[in-house]
Coordinates of C-alpha atoms in Angstrom, one line a residue:
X21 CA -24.5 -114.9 -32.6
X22 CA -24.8 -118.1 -30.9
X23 CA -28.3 -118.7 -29.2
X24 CA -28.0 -120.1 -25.5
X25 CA -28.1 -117.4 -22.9
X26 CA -24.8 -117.6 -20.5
X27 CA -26.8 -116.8 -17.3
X28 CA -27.0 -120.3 -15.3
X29 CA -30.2 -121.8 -14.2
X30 CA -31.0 -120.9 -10.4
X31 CA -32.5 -122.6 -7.5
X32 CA -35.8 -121.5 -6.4
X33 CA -33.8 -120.3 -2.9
X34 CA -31.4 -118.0 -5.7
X35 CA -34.2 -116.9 -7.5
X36 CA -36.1 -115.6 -4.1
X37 CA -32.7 -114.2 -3.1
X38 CA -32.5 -112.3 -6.7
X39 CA -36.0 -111.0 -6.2
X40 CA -36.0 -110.0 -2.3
X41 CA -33.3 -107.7 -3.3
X42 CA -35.1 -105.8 -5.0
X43 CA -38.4 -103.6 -3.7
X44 CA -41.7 -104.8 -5.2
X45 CA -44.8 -102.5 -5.8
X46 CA -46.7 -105.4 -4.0
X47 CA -44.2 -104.5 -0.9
X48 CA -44.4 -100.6 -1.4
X49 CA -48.5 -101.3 -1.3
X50 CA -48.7 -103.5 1.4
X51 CA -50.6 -106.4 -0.5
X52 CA -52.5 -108.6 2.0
X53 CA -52.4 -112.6 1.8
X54 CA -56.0 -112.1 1.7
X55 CA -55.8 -110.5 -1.8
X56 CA -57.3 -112.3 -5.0
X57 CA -56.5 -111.4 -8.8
X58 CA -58.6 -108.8 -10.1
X59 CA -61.3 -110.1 -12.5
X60 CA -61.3 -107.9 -16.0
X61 CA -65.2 -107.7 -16.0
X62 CA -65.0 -105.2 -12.8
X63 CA -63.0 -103.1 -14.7
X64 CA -65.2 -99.9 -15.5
X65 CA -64.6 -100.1 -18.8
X66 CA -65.5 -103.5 -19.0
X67 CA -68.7 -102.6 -17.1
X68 CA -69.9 -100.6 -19.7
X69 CA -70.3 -103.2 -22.5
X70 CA -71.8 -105.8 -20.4
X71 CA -73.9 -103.5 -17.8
X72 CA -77.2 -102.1 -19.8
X73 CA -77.1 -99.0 -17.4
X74 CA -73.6 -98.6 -17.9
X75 CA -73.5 -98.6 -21.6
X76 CA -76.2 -96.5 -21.5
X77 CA -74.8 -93.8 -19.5
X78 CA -71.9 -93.8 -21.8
X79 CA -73.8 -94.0 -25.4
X80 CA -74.5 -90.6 -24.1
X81 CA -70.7 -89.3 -24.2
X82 CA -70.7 -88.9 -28.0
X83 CA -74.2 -87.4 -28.3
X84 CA -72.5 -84.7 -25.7
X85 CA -69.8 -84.4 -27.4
X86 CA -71.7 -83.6 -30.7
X87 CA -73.4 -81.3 -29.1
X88 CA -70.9 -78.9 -27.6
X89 CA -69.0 -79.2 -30.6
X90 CA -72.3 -77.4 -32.2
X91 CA -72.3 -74.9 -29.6
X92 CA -68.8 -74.2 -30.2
X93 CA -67.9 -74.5 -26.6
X94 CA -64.1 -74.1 -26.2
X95 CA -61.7 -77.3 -26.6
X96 CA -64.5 -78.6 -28.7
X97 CA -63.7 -76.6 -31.8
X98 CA -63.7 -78.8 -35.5
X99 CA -59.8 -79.2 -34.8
X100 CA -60.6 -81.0 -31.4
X101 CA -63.4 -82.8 -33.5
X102 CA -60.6 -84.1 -36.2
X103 CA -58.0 -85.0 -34.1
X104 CA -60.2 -87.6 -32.1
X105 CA -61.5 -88.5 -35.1
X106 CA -57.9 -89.0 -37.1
X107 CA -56.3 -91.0 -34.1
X108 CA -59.2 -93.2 -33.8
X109 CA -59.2 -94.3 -37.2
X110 CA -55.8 -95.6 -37.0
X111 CA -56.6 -97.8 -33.9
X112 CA -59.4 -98.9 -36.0
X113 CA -57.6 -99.4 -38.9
X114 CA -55.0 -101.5 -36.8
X115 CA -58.1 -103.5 -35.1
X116 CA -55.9 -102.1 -32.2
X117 CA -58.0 -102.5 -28.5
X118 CA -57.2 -100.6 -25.6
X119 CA -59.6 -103.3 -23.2
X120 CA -59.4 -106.5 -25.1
X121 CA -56.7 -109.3 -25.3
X122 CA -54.9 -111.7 -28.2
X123 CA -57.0 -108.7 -30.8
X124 CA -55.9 -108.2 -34.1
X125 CA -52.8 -105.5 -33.6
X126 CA -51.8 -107.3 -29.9
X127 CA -52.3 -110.9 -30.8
X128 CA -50.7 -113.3 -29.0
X129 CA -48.9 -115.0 -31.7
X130 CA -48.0 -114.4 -35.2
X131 CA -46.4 -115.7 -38.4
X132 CA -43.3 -114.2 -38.1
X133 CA -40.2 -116.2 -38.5
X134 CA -37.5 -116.5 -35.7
X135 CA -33.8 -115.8 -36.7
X136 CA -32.5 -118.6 -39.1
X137 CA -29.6 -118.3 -36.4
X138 CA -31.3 -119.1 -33.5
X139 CA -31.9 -117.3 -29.9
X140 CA -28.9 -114.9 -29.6
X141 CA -26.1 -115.6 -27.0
X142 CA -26.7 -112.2 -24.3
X143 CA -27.3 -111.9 -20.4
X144 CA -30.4 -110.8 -19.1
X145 CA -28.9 -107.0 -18.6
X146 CA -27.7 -107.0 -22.5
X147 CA -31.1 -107.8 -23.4
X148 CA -32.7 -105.0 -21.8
X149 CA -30.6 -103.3 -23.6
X150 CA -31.6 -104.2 -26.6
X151 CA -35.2 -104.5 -26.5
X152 CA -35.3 -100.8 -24.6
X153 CA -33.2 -99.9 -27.6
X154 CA -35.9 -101.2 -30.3
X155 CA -38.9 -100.0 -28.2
X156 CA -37.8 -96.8 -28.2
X157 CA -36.7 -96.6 -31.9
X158 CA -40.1 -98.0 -32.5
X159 CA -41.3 -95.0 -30.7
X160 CA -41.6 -95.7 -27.2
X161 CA -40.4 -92.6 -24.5
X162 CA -39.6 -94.6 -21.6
X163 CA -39.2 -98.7 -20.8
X164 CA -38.8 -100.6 -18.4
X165 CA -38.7 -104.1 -17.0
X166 CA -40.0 -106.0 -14.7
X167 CA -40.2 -110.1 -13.1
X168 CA -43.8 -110.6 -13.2
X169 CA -46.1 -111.1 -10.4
X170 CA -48.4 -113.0 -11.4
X171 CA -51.0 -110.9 -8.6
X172 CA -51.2 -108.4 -11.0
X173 CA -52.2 -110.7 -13.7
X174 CA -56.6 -110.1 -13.9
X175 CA -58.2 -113.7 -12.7
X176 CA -60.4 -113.5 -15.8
X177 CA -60.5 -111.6 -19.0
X178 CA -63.5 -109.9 -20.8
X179 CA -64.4 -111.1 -24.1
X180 CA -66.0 -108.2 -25.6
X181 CA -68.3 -110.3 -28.3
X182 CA -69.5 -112.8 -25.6
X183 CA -70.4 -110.3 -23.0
X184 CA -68.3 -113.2 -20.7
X185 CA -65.1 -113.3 -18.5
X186 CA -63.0 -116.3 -18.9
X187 CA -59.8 -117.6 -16.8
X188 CA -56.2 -117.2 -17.3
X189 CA -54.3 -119.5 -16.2
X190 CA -50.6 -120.5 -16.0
X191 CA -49.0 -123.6 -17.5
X192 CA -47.8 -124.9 -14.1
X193 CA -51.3 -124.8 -13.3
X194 CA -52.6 -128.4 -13.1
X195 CA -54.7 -129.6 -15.9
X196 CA -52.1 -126.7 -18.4
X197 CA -48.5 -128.1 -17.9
X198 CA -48.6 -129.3 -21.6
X199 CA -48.8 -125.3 -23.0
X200 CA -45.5 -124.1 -23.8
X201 CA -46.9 -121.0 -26.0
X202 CA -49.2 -118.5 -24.7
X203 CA -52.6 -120.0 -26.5
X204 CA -56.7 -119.6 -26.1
X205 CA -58.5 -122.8 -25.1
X206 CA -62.1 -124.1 -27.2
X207 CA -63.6 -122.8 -23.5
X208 CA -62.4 -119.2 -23.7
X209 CA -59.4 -120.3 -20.8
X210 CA -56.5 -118.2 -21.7
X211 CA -52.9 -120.1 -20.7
X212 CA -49.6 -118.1 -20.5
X213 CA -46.3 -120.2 -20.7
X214 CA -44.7 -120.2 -17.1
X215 CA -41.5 -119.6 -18.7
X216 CA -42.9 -115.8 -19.4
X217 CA -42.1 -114.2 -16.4
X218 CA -40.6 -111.0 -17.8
X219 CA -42.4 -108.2 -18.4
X220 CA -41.4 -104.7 -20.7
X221 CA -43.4 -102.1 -19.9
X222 CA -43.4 -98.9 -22.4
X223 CA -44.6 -95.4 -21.3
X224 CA -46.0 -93.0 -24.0
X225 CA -46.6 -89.4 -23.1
X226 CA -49.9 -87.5 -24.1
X227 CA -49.0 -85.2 -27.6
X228 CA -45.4 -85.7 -26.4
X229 CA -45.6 -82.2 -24.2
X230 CA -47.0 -80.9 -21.5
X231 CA -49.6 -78.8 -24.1
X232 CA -51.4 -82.1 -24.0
X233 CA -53.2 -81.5 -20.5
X234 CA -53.7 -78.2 -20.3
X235 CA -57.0 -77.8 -22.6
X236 CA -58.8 -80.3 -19.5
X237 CA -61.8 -81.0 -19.4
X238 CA -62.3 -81.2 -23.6
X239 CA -62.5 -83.0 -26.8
X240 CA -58.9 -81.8 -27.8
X241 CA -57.3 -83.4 -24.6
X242 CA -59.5 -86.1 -25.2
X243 CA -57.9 -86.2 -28.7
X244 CA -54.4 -85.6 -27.3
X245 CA -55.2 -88.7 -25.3
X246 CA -56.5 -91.0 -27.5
X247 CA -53.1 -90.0 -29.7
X248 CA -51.1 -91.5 -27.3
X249 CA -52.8 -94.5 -27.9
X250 CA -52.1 -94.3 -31.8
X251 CA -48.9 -93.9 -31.1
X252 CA -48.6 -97.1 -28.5
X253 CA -50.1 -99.4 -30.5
X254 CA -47.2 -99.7 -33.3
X255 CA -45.0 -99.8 -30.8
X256 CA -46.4 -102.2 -28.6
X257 CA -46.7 -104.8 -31.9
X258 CA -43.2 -104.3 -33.4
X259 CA -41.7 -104.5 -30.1
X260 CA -43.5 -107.9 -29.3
X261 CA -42.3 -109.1 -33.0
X262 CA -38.9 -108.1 -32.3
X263 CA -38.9 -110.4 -29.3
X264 CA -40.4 -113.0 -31.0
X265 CA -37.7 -112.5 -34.0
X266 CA -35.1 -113.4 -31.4
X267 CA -36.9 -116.8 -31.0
X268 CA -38.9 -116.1 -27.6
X269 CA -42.4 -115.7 -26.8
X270 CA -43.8 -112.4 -26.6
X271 CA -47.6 -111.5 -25.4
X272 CA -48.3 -107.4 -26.1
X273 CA -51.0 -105.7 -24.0
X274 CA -52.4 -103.1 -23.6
X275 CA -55.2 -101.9 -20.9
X276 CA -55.7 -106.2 -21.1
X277 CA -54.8 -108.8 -19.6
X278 CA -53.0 -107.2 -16.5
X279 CA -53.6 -104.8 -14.0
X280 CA -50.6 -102.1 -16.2
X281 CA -49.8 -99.6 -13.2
X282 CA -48.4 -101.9 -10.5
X283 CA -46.6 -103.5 -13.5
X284 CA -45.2 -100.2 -14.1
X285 CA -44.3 -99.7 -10.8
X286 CA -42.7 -103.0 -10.2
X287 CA -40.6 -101.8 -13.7
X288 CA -39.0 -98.6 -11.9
X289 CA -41.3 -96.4 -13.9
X290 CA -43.7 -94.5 -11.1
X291 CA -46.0 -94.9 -8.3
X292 CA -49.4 -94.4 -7.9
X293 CA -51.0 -91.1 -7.0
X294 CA -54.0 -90.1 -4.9
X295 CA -56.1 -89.2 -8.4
X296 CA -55.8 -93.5 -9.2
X297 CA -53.5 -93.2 -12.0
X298 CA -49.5 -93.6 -12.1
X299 CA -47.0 -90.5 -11.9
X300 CA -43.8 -91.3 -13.5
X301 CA -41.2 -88.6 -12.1
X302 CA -40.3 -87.1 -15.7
X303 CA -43.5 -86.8 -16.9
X304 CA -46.1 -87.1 -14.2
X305 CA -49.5 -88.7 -15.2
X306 CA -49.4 -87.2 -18.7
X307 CA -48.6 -90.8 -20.1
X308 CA -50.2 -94.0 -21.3
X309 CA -48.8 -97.6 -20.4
X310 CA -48.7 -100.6 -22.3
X311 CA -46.6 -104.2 -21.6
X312 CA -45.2 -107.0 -23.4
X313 CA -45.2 -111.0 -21.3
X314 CA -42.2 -112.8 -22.1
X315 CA -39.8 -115.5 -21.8
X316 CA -36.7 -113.8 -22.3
X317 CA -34.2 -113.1 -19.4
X318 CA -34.2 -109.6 -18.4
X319 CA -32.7 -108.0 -15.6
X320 CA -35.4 -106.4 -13.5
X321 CA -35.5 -102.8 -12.1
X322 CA -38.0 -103.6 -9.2
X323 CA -39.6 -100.4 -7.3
X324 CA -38.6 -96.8 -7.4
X325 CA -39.6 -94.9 -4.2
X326 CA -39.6 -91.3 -5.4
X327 CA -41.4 -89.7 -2.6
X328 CA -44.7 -89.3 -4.2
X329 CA -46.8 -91.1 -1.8
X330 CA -45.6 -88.3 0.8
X331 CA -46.3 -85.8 -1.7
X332 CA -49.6 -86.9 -2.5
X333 CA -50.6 -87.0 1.4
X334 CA -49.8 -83.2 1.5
X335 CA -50.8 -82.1 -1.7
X336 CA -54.5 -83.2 -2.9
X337 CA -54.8 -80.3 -6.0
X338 CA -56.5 -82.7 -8.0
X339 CA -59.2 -83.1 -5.1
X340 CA -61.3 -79.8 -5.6
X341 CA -61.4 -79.5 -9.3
X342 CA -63.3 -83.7 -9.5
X343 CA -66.3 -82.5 -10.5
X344 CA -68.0 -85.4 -9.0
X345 CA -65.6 -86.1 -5.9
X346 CA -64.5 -89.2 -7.5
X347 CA -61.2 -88.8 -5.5
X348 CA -60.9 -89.2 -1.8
X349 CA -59.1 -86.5 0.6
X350 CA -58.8 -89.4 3.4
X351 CA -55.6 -91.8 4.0
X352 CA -55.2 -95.1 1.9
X353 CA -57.1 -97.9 2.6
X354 CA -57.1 -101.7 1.9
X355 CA -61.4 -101.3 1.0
X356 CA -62.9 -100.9 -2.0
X357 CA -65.4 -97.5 -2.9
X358 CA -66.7 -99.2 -6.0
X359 CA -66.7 -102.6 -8.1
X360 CA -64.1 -101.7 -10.1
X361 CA -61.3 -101.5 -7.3
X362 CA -59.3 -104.2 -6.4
X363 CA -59.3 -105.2 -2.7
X364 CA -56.6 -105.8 -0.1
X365 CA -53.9 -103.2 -1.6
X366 CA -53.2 -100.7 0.3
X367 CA -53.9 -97.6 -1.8
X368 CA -56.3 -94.6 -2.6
X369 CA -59.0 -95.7 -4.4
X370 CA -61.0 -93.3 -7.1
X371 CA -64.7 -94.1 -7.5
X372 CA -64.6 -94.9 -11.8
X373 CA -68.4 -95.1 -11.9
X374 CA -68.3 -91.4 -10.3
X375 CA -65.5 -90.3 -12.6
X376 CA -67.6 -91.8 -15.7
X377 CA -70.6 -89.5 -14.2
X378 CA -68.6 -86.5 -14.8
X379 CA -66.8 -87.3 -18.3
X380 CA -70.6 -87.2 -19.4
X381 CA -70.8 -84.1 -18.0
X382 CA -68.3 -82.2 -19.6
X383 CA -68.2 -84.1 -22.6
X384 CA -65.3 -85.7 -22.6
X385 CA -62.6 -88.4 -20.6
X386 CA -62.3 -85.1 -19.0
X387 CA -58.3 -85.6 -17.2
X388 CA -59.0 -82.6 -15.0
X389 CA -56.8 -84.8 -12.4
X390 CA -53.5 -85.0 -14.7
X391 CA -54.2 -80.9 -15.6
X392 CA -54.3 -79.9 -12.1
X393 CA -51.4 -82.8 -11.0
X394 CA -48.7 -81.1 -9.3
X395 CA -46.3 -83.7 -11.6
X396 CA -47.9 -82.6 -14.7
X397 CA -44.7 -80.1 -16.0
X398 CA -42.9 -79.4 -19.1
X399 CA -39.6 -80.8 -19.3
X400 CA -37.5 -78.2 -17.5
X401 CA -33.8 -78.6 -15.3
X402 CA -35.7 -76.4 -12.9
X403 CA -38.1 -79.0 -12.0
X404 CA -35.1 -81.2 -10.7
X405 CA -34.7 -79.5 -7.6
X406 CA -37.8 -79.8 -5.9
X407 CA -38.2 -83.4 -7.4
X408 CA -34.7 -83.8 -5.5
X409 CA -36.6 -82.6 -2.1
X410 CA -39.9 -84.6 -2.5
X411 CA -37.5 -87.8 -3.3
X412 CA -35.1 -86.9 -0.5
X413 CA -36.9 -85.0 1.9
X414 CA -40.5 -86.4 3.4
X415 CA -41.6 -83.6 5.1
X416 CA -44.9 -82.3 4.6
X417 CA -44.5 -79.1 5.6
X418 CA -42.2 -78.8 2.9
X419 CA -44.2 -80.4 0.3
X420 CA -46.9 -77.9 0.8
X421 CA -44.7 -75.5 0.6
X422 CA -43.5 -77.2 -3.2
X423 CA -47.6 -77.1 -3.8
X424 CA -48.0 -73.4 -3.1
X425 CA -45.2 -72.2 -5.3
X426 CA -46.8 -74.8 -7.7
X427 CA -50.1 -73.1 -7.3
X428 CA -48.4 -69.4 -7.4
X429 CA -46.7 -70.2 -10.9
X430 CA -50.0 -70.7 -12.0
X431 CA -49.5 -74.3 -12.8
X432 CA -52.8 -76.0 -14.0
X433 CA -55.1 -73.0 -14.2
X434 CA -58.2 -73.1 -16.6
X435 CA -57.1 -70.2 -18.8
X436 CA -56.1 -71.8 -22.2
X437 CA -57.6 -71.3 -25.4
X438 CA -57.7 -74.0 -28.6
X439 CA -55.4 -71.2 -30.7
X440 CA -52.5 -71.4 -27.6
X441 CA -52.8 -75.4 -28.8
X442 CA -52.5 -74.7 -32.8
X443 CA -51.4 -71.4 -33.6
X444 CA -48.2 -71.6 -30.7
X445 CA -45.4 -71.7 -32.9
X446 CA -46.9 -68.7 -35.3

C-alpha cells in the first residue's frame, strides 16, 4: 500500500461547498454568532473538584451509597456493590479518566511506531471504513464521523491536580503555527494540529441491553453505567493507536476536551433530548460517547434529523419522575439555568447542580431520565414502525398517541427486582 491519499487538495470555496451540503448540529440548534466555546471548569463535574461546596456535596454520594447498601435497599444488594466496584478498578487500573485530557489511557501521543510502509493510499470514504471496522472489532457498537467544529471544542480544559483551566488552542492560531502534533505547552496551553479536523465518535451502550436502565435509580445501574465506561476506554486507546499506526495523528477523548454530544450529532449518531443527554435512534440514551481528533481524511456523515425534537416537545415522561425538577417542561431556549450550560444554543437545558442534588438522594447517578425515556427499548423490529412515524411524521398528536401505548406497555415502570437482573437466564 502506497501512502498518499488520491483525494485532491480543495479550495477553501470547495471545502465550504463540501460542508454546506451537509446539515450541521450547529444548524439543527440554531447556534448564535454570539456563542463562545464552553470552558471545561463549568462543567459540573468539573465543579466538583475545584468548588469546596461542590465536592462536598458529592463526598457524601459514597457515604449514601454505603449506607443503603447496609440497609439492603433494593438495587443496592452486594452484587450492585461489586459490579461498581469491578468496573472501576479497571478504569483505575488503565489510569483511564472520564473528565481529564492527554491521561494515562487517552494520552495524546504514544510510542507506537507508524507502518514501516508509510500512510496507506485510500479516500476519505475507504477510511471510514476501515477505522469503523477496527473500532468496532475493538468493541465499539456504533461509529461515526464527523468534520470538526471547532465550537464544540471547550475554550479551556481542567487540570484536575492544579485545580486550574488552561487554553486550547489551534496551530493556525497566531503565536502556535509551528505545532504540527497535538502537544501541552510549559504554561498548561493545550495546541491541536489544524490538520485534525476529523473526528470518530464511538457509542457504547449501558450492559449492552436494555436490562441496564431498568433497575433506575440504584447502585447496579450505576454499576451498569460505569461498565460502559470499562468497556470505552480499550476501545477508545486501540482505536486512536490504530490511527496513529497508519501514520496520522490521533487525540482520544473521552468526557474531555470537547463538548461529546453535538459531536455526536454532527457524526449522524442522535440528537439531543429534553432530559440534556443524546438519544441515538437504536438505542436511545442507554449509551456512553467517546471521540478520537484526527488528521486523517474521512468522509463526514453531518446531521441526522430523526424527528426526536418533535417527539420530545410532546412527550416529557422523563419530566415527573426528576426527583428534583432538574428538567424543564417549557420550550428550548438560547439561556442558561445554571453554570454548567453553555449559552447561545438553542436547546433544553437541565439544571446539573439540581440533578447532582438528587443522585445524593437516592444514592446513586440515579438515570431515572434514560429508565423512563420513551427511546429507552430493547432491540426489537417492532420498534421500527413507530420510529418510521416520529421520523416521518411530526405530528404531535400522534406522538402522544406513540407515548401512551409507550406508557400502556408498561415501558419504564419501577417494578424490577436485582434477581430479574442476575437470575434472568435461570
Amino acid at each position: 500500500m502506497k501512502f498518499e491519499l488520491r483525494r485532491p487538495a480543495k479550495s477553501h470555496s470547495q471545502r465550504d461547498s463540501v460542508r454546506n451540503g451537509r446539515v450541521t448540529a450547529a444548524e439543527m440548534y440554531q447556534v448564535q454568532d454570539s456563542y463562545v466555546r464552553f470552558n471545561q471548569k463549568d462543567h459540573m463535574g468539573s465543579q466538583m473538584i475545584w468548588d469546596a461546596r461542590s465536592k462536598a456535596e458529592r463526598d457524601k454520594l459514597k457515604v449514601k451509597q454505603r449506607e443503603l447498601t447496609e440497609k439492603g435497599r433494593a438495587g443496592f444488594e452486594a452484587t450492585a456493590w461489586s459490579l461498581e466496584a469491578a468496573t472501576d478498578s479497571l478504569l483505575s487500573l488503565m489510569d483511564f479518566s472520564k473528565n481529564q485530557s492527554d491521561k494515562r489511557a487517552n494520552a495524546w501521543q504514544s510510542e507506537l511506531e507508524p507502518s514501516p510502509t508509510g500512510r496507506p493510499e485510500t479516500s476519505p470514504g475507504e477510511a471510514s471504513q476501515i477505522v469503523r471496522r477496527a473500532a468496532q472489532m475493538f468493541g465499539a457498537d456504533q461509529v461515526g464521523f464527523a468534520e470538526l467544529d471547532r465550537r464544540w471544542v471547550y475554550s479551556h480544559y481542567f487540570d484536575e491536580e492544579t485545580k486550574d483551566a488552561h487554553p486550547i488552542k489551534f496551530s493556525d492560531e497566531p503565536g502556535y503555527e509551528q505545532y504540527d502534533q497535538p502537544i501541552r505547552l510549559e504554561d498548561g496551553t493545550r495546541v491541536i494540529p489544524k490538520e485534525m479536523k476529523y473526528v470518530v465518535v464511538i457509542l457504547h451502550e449501558w450492559g449492552k441491553d436494555v436490562d441496564g436502565t431498568e433497575y433506575a435509580p440504584a447502585l447496579l445501574t450505576e454499576g451498569l453505567s460505569t461498565l460502559a465506561y470499562a468497556r470505552m476506554a480499550p476501545t477508545l486507546w486501540m482505536t486512536a493507536e490504530f490511527i496513529r499506526g497508519l501514520g496520522y495523528n490521533a487525540i482520544p477523548a473521552a468526557n474531555d476536551t470537547a463538548l461529546s454530544i453535538p459531536l455526536a450529532v454532527d457524526a449522524g449518531l442522535g440528537q439531543l433530548g429534553r432530559h440534556g443527554l443524546l438519544i441515538n435512534p437504536k438505542v436511545g440514551s442507554r449509551c456512553r460517547i467517546s471521540k478520537i481528533f484526527t488528521d486523517l481524511p474521512l468522509e463526514p456523515v453531518g446531521a441526522v434529523d430523526s424527528g426526536i425534537t418533535e417527539f420530545c416537545n410532546a412527550c416529557q415522561k422523563c419530566v415527573p419522575k426528576c426527583g428534583t425538577k432538574a428538567i424543564t417542561t417549557g420550550e428550548r431556549s438560547f439561556e442558561p439555568l445554571a453554570r454548567s450550560n453553555s449559552t447561545g444554543v438553542l436547546s433544553w437545558k437541565v439544571d446539573a447542580e439540581k440533578c447532582s442534588t438528587f443522585q445524593i438522594r437516592v444514592g446513586s447517578t440515579c438515570s431515572t431520565c434514560v429508565r423512563r425515556c420513551a427511546w429507552t427499548k430493547p432491540p426489537s423490529r417492532m420498534y421500527a414502525i413507530p420510529r418510521f412515524f416520529i421520523r416521518n411524521f411530526r405530528w404531535k398528536w400522534l406522538n402522544k398517541t406513540w407515548v401512551w401505548l409507550d406508557d400502556l406497555a408498561g415501558h419504564g415502570k419501577f417494578d424490577k427486582k436485582a434477581d430479574d437482573f442476575w437470575l434472568a437466564d435461570r
